[in-house]
Coordinates of C-alpha atoms and ligand atoms in Angstrom, one line a residue:
Chain A
M372 CA -82.7 93.3 130.4
S373 CA -82.2 96.6 128.8
T374 CA -84.4 97.7 125.9
Q375 CA -83.1 99.8 123.0
T376 CA -85.2 102.6 121.7
R377 CA -85.2 104.3 118.3
I378 CA -86.9 107.3 117.0
I379 CA -89.3 107.1 114.1
E380 CA -89.6 110.4 112.3
V381 CA -93.1 111.5 111.4
R382 CA -94.6 114.9 110.6
Q383 CA -98.2 115.2 111.5
N384 CA -100.2 118.3 112.3
V385 CA -102.2 117.6 115.5
L386 CA -105.0 119.8 114.2
K387 CA -105.0 118.4 110.7
Q388 CA -108.6 117.2 110.9
N389 CA -109.8 120.6 111.8
D390 CA -107.6 122.2 109.2
I391 CA -108.8 119.9 106.4
L392 CA -112.4 120.6 107.3
A393 CA -111.8 124.3 107.6
R394 CA -110.2 124.4 104.1
A395 CA -113.2 122.5 102.7
L396 CA -115.6 124.9 104.3
R397 CA -113.6 127.9 103.0
Q398 CA -113.8 126.4 99.5
R399 CA -117.6 125.9 99.9
F400 CA -118.1 129.5 101.1
H401 CA -116.1 130.9 98.2
E402 CA -118.0 128.8 95.7
A403 CA -121.3 130.0 97.2
G404 CA -120.1 133.6 97.2
V405 CA -120.8 134.1 100.9
F406 CA -118.4 136.2 103.0
V407 CA -117.8 134.7 106.4
V408 CA -116.9 136.7 109.5
S409 CA -116.1 135.2 112.9
M410 CA -116.1 137.1 116.2
V411 CA -113.9 136.2 119.2
S412 CA -113.6 138.0 122.5
S413 CA -113.8 137.4 126.3
P414 CA -117.3 136.6 127.6
G415 CA -119.4 139.8 127.8
A416 CA -117.3 142.0 125.5
G417 CA -120.4 142.6 123.4
K418 CA -120.3 140.2 120.5
T419 CA -124.0 139.4 120.5
A420 CA -125.1 143.0 121.0
L421 CA -122.9 144.2 118.1
L422 CA -124.0 141.3 115.9
E423 CA -127.6 142.0 116.5
R424 CA -127.2 145.5 115.3
T425 CA -125.0 144.5 112.4
L426 CA -127.5 141.9 111.2
T427 CA -130.3 144.3 111.5
L428 CA -128.5 147.0 109.4
L429 CA -126.9 144.7 106.8
R430 CA -130.2 142.9 106.2
Q431 CA -131.6 146.0 104.5
Q432 CA -129.2 145.4 101.6
F433 CA -127.7 141.9 102.0
R434 CA -128.8 138.4 102.7
V435 CA -127.3 137.6 106.1
A436 CA -127.3 134.8 108.6
A437 CA -125.5 133.9 111.8
L438 CA -124.2 130.9 113.8
V439 CA -123.6 131.5 117.5
G440 CA -121.6 129.3 119.8
D441 CA -122.3 129.0 123.5
L442 CA -121.5 126.4 126.2
A443 CA -125.0 125.8 127.4
T444 CA -127.7 128.4 126.6
E445 CA -129.7 129.4 123.6
N446 CA -130.1 133.0 124.8
D447 CA -127.8 134.6 122.2
A448 CA -129.7 132.9 119.4
A449 CA -132.9 134.3 120.7
R450 CA -131.5 137.8 120.9
L451 CA -130.1 137.6 117.4
A452 CA -133.3 136.2 116.0
R453 CA -134.8 139.6 116.8
S454 CA -132.9 140.9 113.7
Q455 CA -135.1 138.6 111.6
A456 CA -132.1 137.0 110.1
P457 CA -131.7 133.2 110.1
V458 CA -129.8 132.2 113.2
K459 CA -128.7 128.9 114.6
Q460 CA -127.2 128.2 118.0
I461 CA -124.3 125.8 118.4
L462 CA -124.2 124.3 121.9
T463 CA -120.7 123.2 122.6
G464 CA -121.3 121.6 126.0
T465 CA -118.0 121.4 127.7
V466 CA -115.9 122.6 124.7
C467 CA -114.7 126.1 125.1
H468 CA -114.4 127.0 121.5
L469 CA -116.0 126.3 118.1
E470 CA -114.4 123.8 115.7
A471 CA -114.8 123.5 112.0
A472 CA -116.9 120.3 112.4
M473 CA -119.4 122.1 114.5
V474 CA -119.8 124.8 111.9
Q475 CA -120.2 122.2 109.2
N476 CA -122.9 120.4 111.1
A477 CA -124.7 123.6 112.0
L478 CA -124.8 124.5 108.3
E479 CA -126.7 121.4 107.3
G480 CA -129.9 122.3 105.6
W481 CA -128.8 125.8 104.8
K482 CA -128.4 127.0 101.3
L483 CA -125.2 129.0 101.2
D484 CA -125.9 130.3 97.7
D485 CA -128.7 132.3 99.2
L486 CA -126.3 134.2 101.5
D487 CA -124.0 137.2 101.1
F488 CA -122.7 137.3 104.7
L489 CA -122.5 134.6 107.3
F490 CA -121.4 135.6 110.9
I491 CA -120.0 133.2 113.4
E492 CA -120.0 134.2 117.1
N493 CA -117.4 132.1 118.8
V494 CA -117.6 131.0 122.5
G495 CA -116.5 133.8 124.8
N496 CA -112.8 132.8 125.4
L497 CA -109.6 134.6 124.5
V498 CA -107.4 131.5 124.5
C499 CA -108.8 128.4 122.9
P500 CA -110.5 129.7 119.7
S501 CA -107.1 130.9 118.4
S502 CA -106.0 127.4 117.4
Y503 CA -109.1 126.5 115.3
D504 CA -109.6 127.7 111.8
L505 CA -113.3 127.8 111.0
G506 CA -113.0 128.5 107.3
E507 CA -113.8 132.2 107.9
D508 CA -112.6 135.0 105.6
L509 CA -112.3 137.5 108.4
R510 CA -111.7 137.1 112.1
L511 CA -112.7 140.0 114.3
V512 CA -111.4 140.2 117.8
L513 CA -113.5 142.4 120.1
M514 CA -112.4 144.0 123.3
S515 CA -114.6 146.3 125.4
V516 CA -113.4 149.6 127.0
T517 CA -114.1 148.0 130.4
E518 CA -111.6 145.3 130.0
G519 CA -108.4 147.3 130.3
E520 CA -106.1 148.7 127.7
D521 CA -103.5 145.9 128.0
K522 CA -105.8 143.0 127.1
P523 CA -103.9 142.4 123.8
L524 CA -100.6 142.0 125.7
K525 CA -102.2 139.4 127.9
Y526 CA -103.7 137.4 125.0
P527 CA -101.3 138.1 122.1
T528 CA -102.0 134.8 120.4
I529 CA -105.7 135.5 119.7
F530 CA -105.1 139.1 118.7
N531 CA -102.4 137.9 116.4
S532 CA -104.7 135.3 114.8
A533 CA -107.3 138.0 114.1
D534 CA -107.6 140.2 111.0
A535 CA -109.1 143.3 112.6
A536 CA -109.8 144.5 116.1
V537 CA -113.0 146.1 117.3
I538 CA -113.1 148.2 120.5
T539 CA -116.6 147.9 121.9
K540 CA -118.9 149.8 124.3
I541 CA -117.2 153.2 123.5
D542 CA -120.3 154.8 125.0
L543 CA -118.8 153.8 128.4
A544 CA -115.3 155.0 127.5
S545 CA -115.3 158.2 129.6
A546 CA -117.0 156.5 132.6
V547 CA -114.2 154.0 132.9
D548 CA -111.4 156.5 131.9
F549 CA -110.6 154.4 128.8
D550 CA -107.2 155.3 127.3
A551 CA -107.8 154.7 123.5
T552 CA -104.3 155.6 122.6
A553 CA -102.8 153.0 125.0
A554 CA -105.3 150.4 123.8
K555 CA -104.5 150.9 120.2
R556 CA -100.8 150.8 121.0
S557 CA -101.2 147.5 122.7
I558 CA -103.1 146.1 119.7
Q559 CA -100.5 147.4 117.3
A560 CA -97.7 145.9 119.4
V561 CA -99.0 142.4 119.0
R562 CA -100.4 142.8 115.4
P563 CA -98.7 145.7 113.6
G564 CA -100.9 147.3 110.9
M565 CA -104.1 145.7 112.1
T566 CA -107.3 147.7 111.4
I567 CA -108.9 148.9 114.5
L568 CA -112.6 150.0 114.7
E569 CA -114.4 151.6 117.6
V570 CA -118.1 151.0 118.1
S571 CA -121.0 151.2 120.5
A572 CA -123.7 148.7 120.0
K573 CA -125.8 150.7 122.4
S574 CA -125.6 154.1 120.7
G575 CA -124.8 152.9 117.3
D576 CA -121.6 155.0 117.1
G577 CA -119.0 153.5 114.7
T578 CA -121.4 150.9 113.3
E579 CA -121.4 152.6 109.9
A580 CA -117.7 152.4 109.7
L581 CA -117.8 148.8 110.6
L582 CA -120.4 148.0 107.9
D583 CA -118.3 149.9 105.3
F584 CA -115.3 147.9 106.4
L585 CA -117.2 144.5 106.1
Q586 CA -118.6 145.4 102.7
S587 CA -115.2 146.5 101.4
R588 CA -113.5 143.4 102.6
R589 CA -116.3 141.3 101.0
T590 CA -115.8 143.2 97.7
D591 CA -112.0 142.6 97.9
A592 CA -112.6 138.9 98.5
S593 CA -114.9 138.5 95.6
A594 CA -112.6 140.4 93.3
M595 CA -109.7 138.2 94.3
E596 CA -111.9 135.1 93.8
A597 CA -112.9 136.4 90.3
S598 CA -109.3 137.0 89.3
R599 CA -108.3 133.6 90.5
D600 CA -111.0 132.0 88.4
A601 CA -110.0 134.1 85.4
S602 CA -106.3 133.1 85.7
A603 CA -107.3 129.5 86.2
F604 CA -109.3 129.8 83.0
A605 CA -106.5 131.5 81.1
A606 CA -103.8 129.2 82.3
P607 CA -102.4 126.9 79.6
H608 CA -103.2 123.2 80.3
Chain B
M903 CA -108.8 124.8 128.4
H904 CA -108.6 122.8 125.3
E905 CA -105.3 121.0 126.1
L906 CA -107.1 117.7 127.0
S907 CA -108.7 117.5 123.6
I908 CA -105.4 118.4 122.0
A909 CA -103.6 115.7 124.1
M910 CA -106.2 113.2 123.0
S911 CA -105.6 114.1 119.3
I912 CA -101.9 113.6 119.9
V913 CA -102.5 110.1 121.4
D914 CA -104.8 109.1 118.6
L915 CA -102.4 110.4 116.0
A916 CA -99.4 108.6 117.5
Q917 CA -101.3 105.4 117.8
E918 CA -102.3 105.6 114.2
E919 CA -98.7 106.0 113.1
A920 CA -97.7 103.1 115.3
D921 CA -100.4 100.8 114.0
R922 CA -99.3 101.7 110.5
R923 CA -95.8 100.5 111.4
G924 CA -96.9 97.1 112.6
G925 CA -97.9 98.0 116.1
V926 CA -94.7 99.2 117.7
Q927 CA -94.7 100.1 121.4
I928 CA -94.4 103.9 121.9
K929 CA -92.2 105.1 124.7
A930 CA -92.4 108.8 123.9
V931 CA -94.0 111.2 121.5
H932 CA -92.0 114.2 120.3
L933 CA -93.9 117.4 119.6
R934 CA -93.0 120.7 118.2
L935 CA -95.1 123.4 119.9
G936 CA -95.1 126.9 118.5
L937 CA -95.3 129.8 121.0
L938 CA -98.2 131.1 119.0
S939 CA -100.1 127.8 118.7
G940 CA -102.5 128.8 121.4
V941 CA -101.6 125.7 123.4
V942 CA -99.9 125.9 126.8
K943 CA -97.1 123.5 127.4
D944 CA -97.6 122.8 131.1
A945 CA -101.4 122.3 130.6
L946 CA -100.7 120.0 127.7
L947 CA -98.1 117.9 129.7
S948 CA -100.5 117.4 132.5
S949 CA -103.4 116.5 130.2
Y950 CA -101.2 114.1 128.3
E951 CA -101.0 111.6 131.1
M952 CA -104.8 111.6 131.4
A953 CA -105.3 111.2 127.7
C954 CA -103.0 108.2 127.6
E955 CA -104.9 106.3 130.3
G956 CA -106.4 103.1 129.1
T957 CA -104.7 103.4 125.7
P958 CA -101.6 101.5 124.5
L959 CA -99.7 104.8 125.1
A960 CA -100.3 104.6 128.9
G961 CA -97.0 105.3 130.6
S962 CA -95.4 107.0 127.6
Q963 CA -93.8 110.5 127.7
L964 CA -94.6 113.6 125.8
V965 CA -91.4 115.4 124.8
V966 CA -92.2 119.0 123.9
E967 CA -89.8 121.2 121.9
E968 CA -91.0 124.8 122.0
V969 CA -90.7 126.6 118.7
P970 CA -89.9 130.3 118.9
V971 CA -91.7 132.9 116.8
L972 CA -90.0 134.1 113.6
V973 CA -91.3 137.0 111.5
F974 CA -90.4 138.2 108.1
C975 CA -88.7 141.6 108.3
S976 CA -89.0 143.5 105.1
H977 CA -86.2 145.9 106.2
C978 CA -83.7 143.1 106.8
D979 CA -85.3 141.1 104.0
A980 CA -84.9 138.1 106.2
R981 CA -86.7 135.8 108.7
R982 CA -85.9 137.1 112.2
P983 CA -86.9 136.2 115.7
V984 CA -89.7 138.4 117.0
H985 CA -88.7 140.8 119.8
S986 CA -91.4 139.2 122.0
T987 CA -94.9 137.9 121.6
R988 CA -96.0 141.2 123.2
L989 CA -94.0 143.2 120.8
F990 CA -94.1 142.1 117.2
C991 CA -91.1 143.7 115.7
C992 CA -87.8 142.5 114.2
S993 CA -85.3 141.7 117.0
E994 CA -82.5 143.0 114.9
C995 CA -83.7 146.3 113.5
G996 CA -86.9 146.9 115.4
T997 CA -89.2 147.2 112.3
P998 CA -92.7 146.3 113.3
T999 CA -94.0 143.3 111.5
G1000 CA -96.9 140.9 111.9
D1001 CA -95.8 138.6 109.2
V1002 CA -95.4 135.4 111.2
V1003 CA -93.4 132.7 109.4
Q1004 CA -92.9 130.3 112.3
G1005 CA -94.4 129.7 115.7
K1006 CA -97.9 128.4 115.0
E1007 CA -96.7 124.7 114.8
L1008 CA -98.5 121.9 116.6
L1009 CA -96.7 119.0 115.0
V1010 CA -95.9 115.4 116.0
V1011 CA -92.4 115.0 114.7
G1012 CA -91.1 111.7 116.2
L1013 CA -92.1 108.5 118.0
E1014 CA -89.7 106.9 120.3
V1015 CA -90.3 103.2 120.1
E1016 CA -88.9 100.1 121.7
E1017 CA -86.5 98.2 119.4
Ligands
GDP691 N1 -123.1 150.2 127.5 C1 -123.0 149.2 126.6 N2 -123.2 148.0 126.9 C2 -123.1 147.0 126.0 C3 -122.6 147.2 124.7 N3 -122.6 146.1 124.0 C4 -122.9 145.1 124.9 N4 -123.2 145.6 126.1 C5 -123.7 144.9 127.3 O1 -122.7 144.0 127.7 C6 -123.2 142.8 128.2 C7 -122.6 141.6 127.4 O2 -122.9 141.8 126.0 P1 -123.1 140.6 125.0 O3 -123.4 141.1 123.7 O4 -124.0 139.5 125.6 O5 -121.6 140.0 125.0 P2 -121.0 138.7 124.4 O6 -120.8 137.7 125.6 O7 -119.6 139.0 123.9 O8 -121.9 138.2 123.4 C8 -124.7 142.9 128.0 O9 -125.2 143.3 129.2 C9 -124.9 144.0 127.0 O10 -126.1 144.8 127.1 C10 -122.4 148.6 124.3 O11 -122.0 149.0 123.2 N5 -122.6 149.5 125.3
MG692 MG1 -122.8 136.3 123.1
ZN693 ZN1 -85.2 143.7 110.6

């Protein structure tokens, strides 16, 4: 007996649950006036080190907090807590990336209205995090000078999903013969026009430019939010 | 590797759709997979079988249609294929552009069911 088959047309985004949650988070962040920055990189590129410095410096002027994802340990949260900013660890277990639901759960009990900046350090991984929107305003992709200038060409998807690139550990650049021009060329090849910052969390070089960048992006975002509110108000009903 | 969790979402989603249509038996799930979705086709295919185990979709096929990356080229004023995912420029005129208009899809588009 032969069976006939037919095709039912559907159209369903496989990541719709994450996308819906991320959209709701973004809405909440905007309403609370908190600017959310996520960080992705390979393990050890220097996310926690840079974040510790950033939190310490930004705290002098802004209300800041951080969520940090890790497979199994709480070490990063302990390091970040030295900045005195509120920090929460998200343990992902076997999951190699953060998802919007994990961010939502971690935020329980936090008053977003009391924050100006929220940072989210993703699990060290250059593949999986690219598919998951976390509701962030700005996604930074980090690559350290010790990783090789062609990293972006090997992981174009994550570089393409990011809003700005940060080259880290520039204090080690000459020791490893880092070719900054080649690295920037690789980044621009997979994401033309992307802002590139160069920093050392160790010496502090470049952190001022990073802070300026974050503040100006936050100002732009709130100006956009304000004009959206104004036009919504002015629109005829 | 997040392909197993993606595969499990595909199975859940397909089963939901099937249930909504009175519990049809699914032979195959058709998926559109963008080359910038962050999901690797081969890894997904091998995870799919595992994800189906013990579900009504056991023994079904995952049919993947890969979706190329298109960018908007302001010089051509048109949607164009990207030169390659390692060189984001218009394949026609070479203008660099990161304005991706297609290629991030991860969409279930069809269910092959027994009549
Ligand atoms: N020389 C130098 N080492 C750094 C710098 N940033 C981080 N590291 C070191 O690199 C290693 C990994 O850094 P970490 O912040 O834990 O990376 P993460 O896994 O991306 O969070 C640690 O041993 C850090 O001390 C830097 O700017 N310069
Ligand atoms: Mg870390
Ligand atoms: Zn063109």
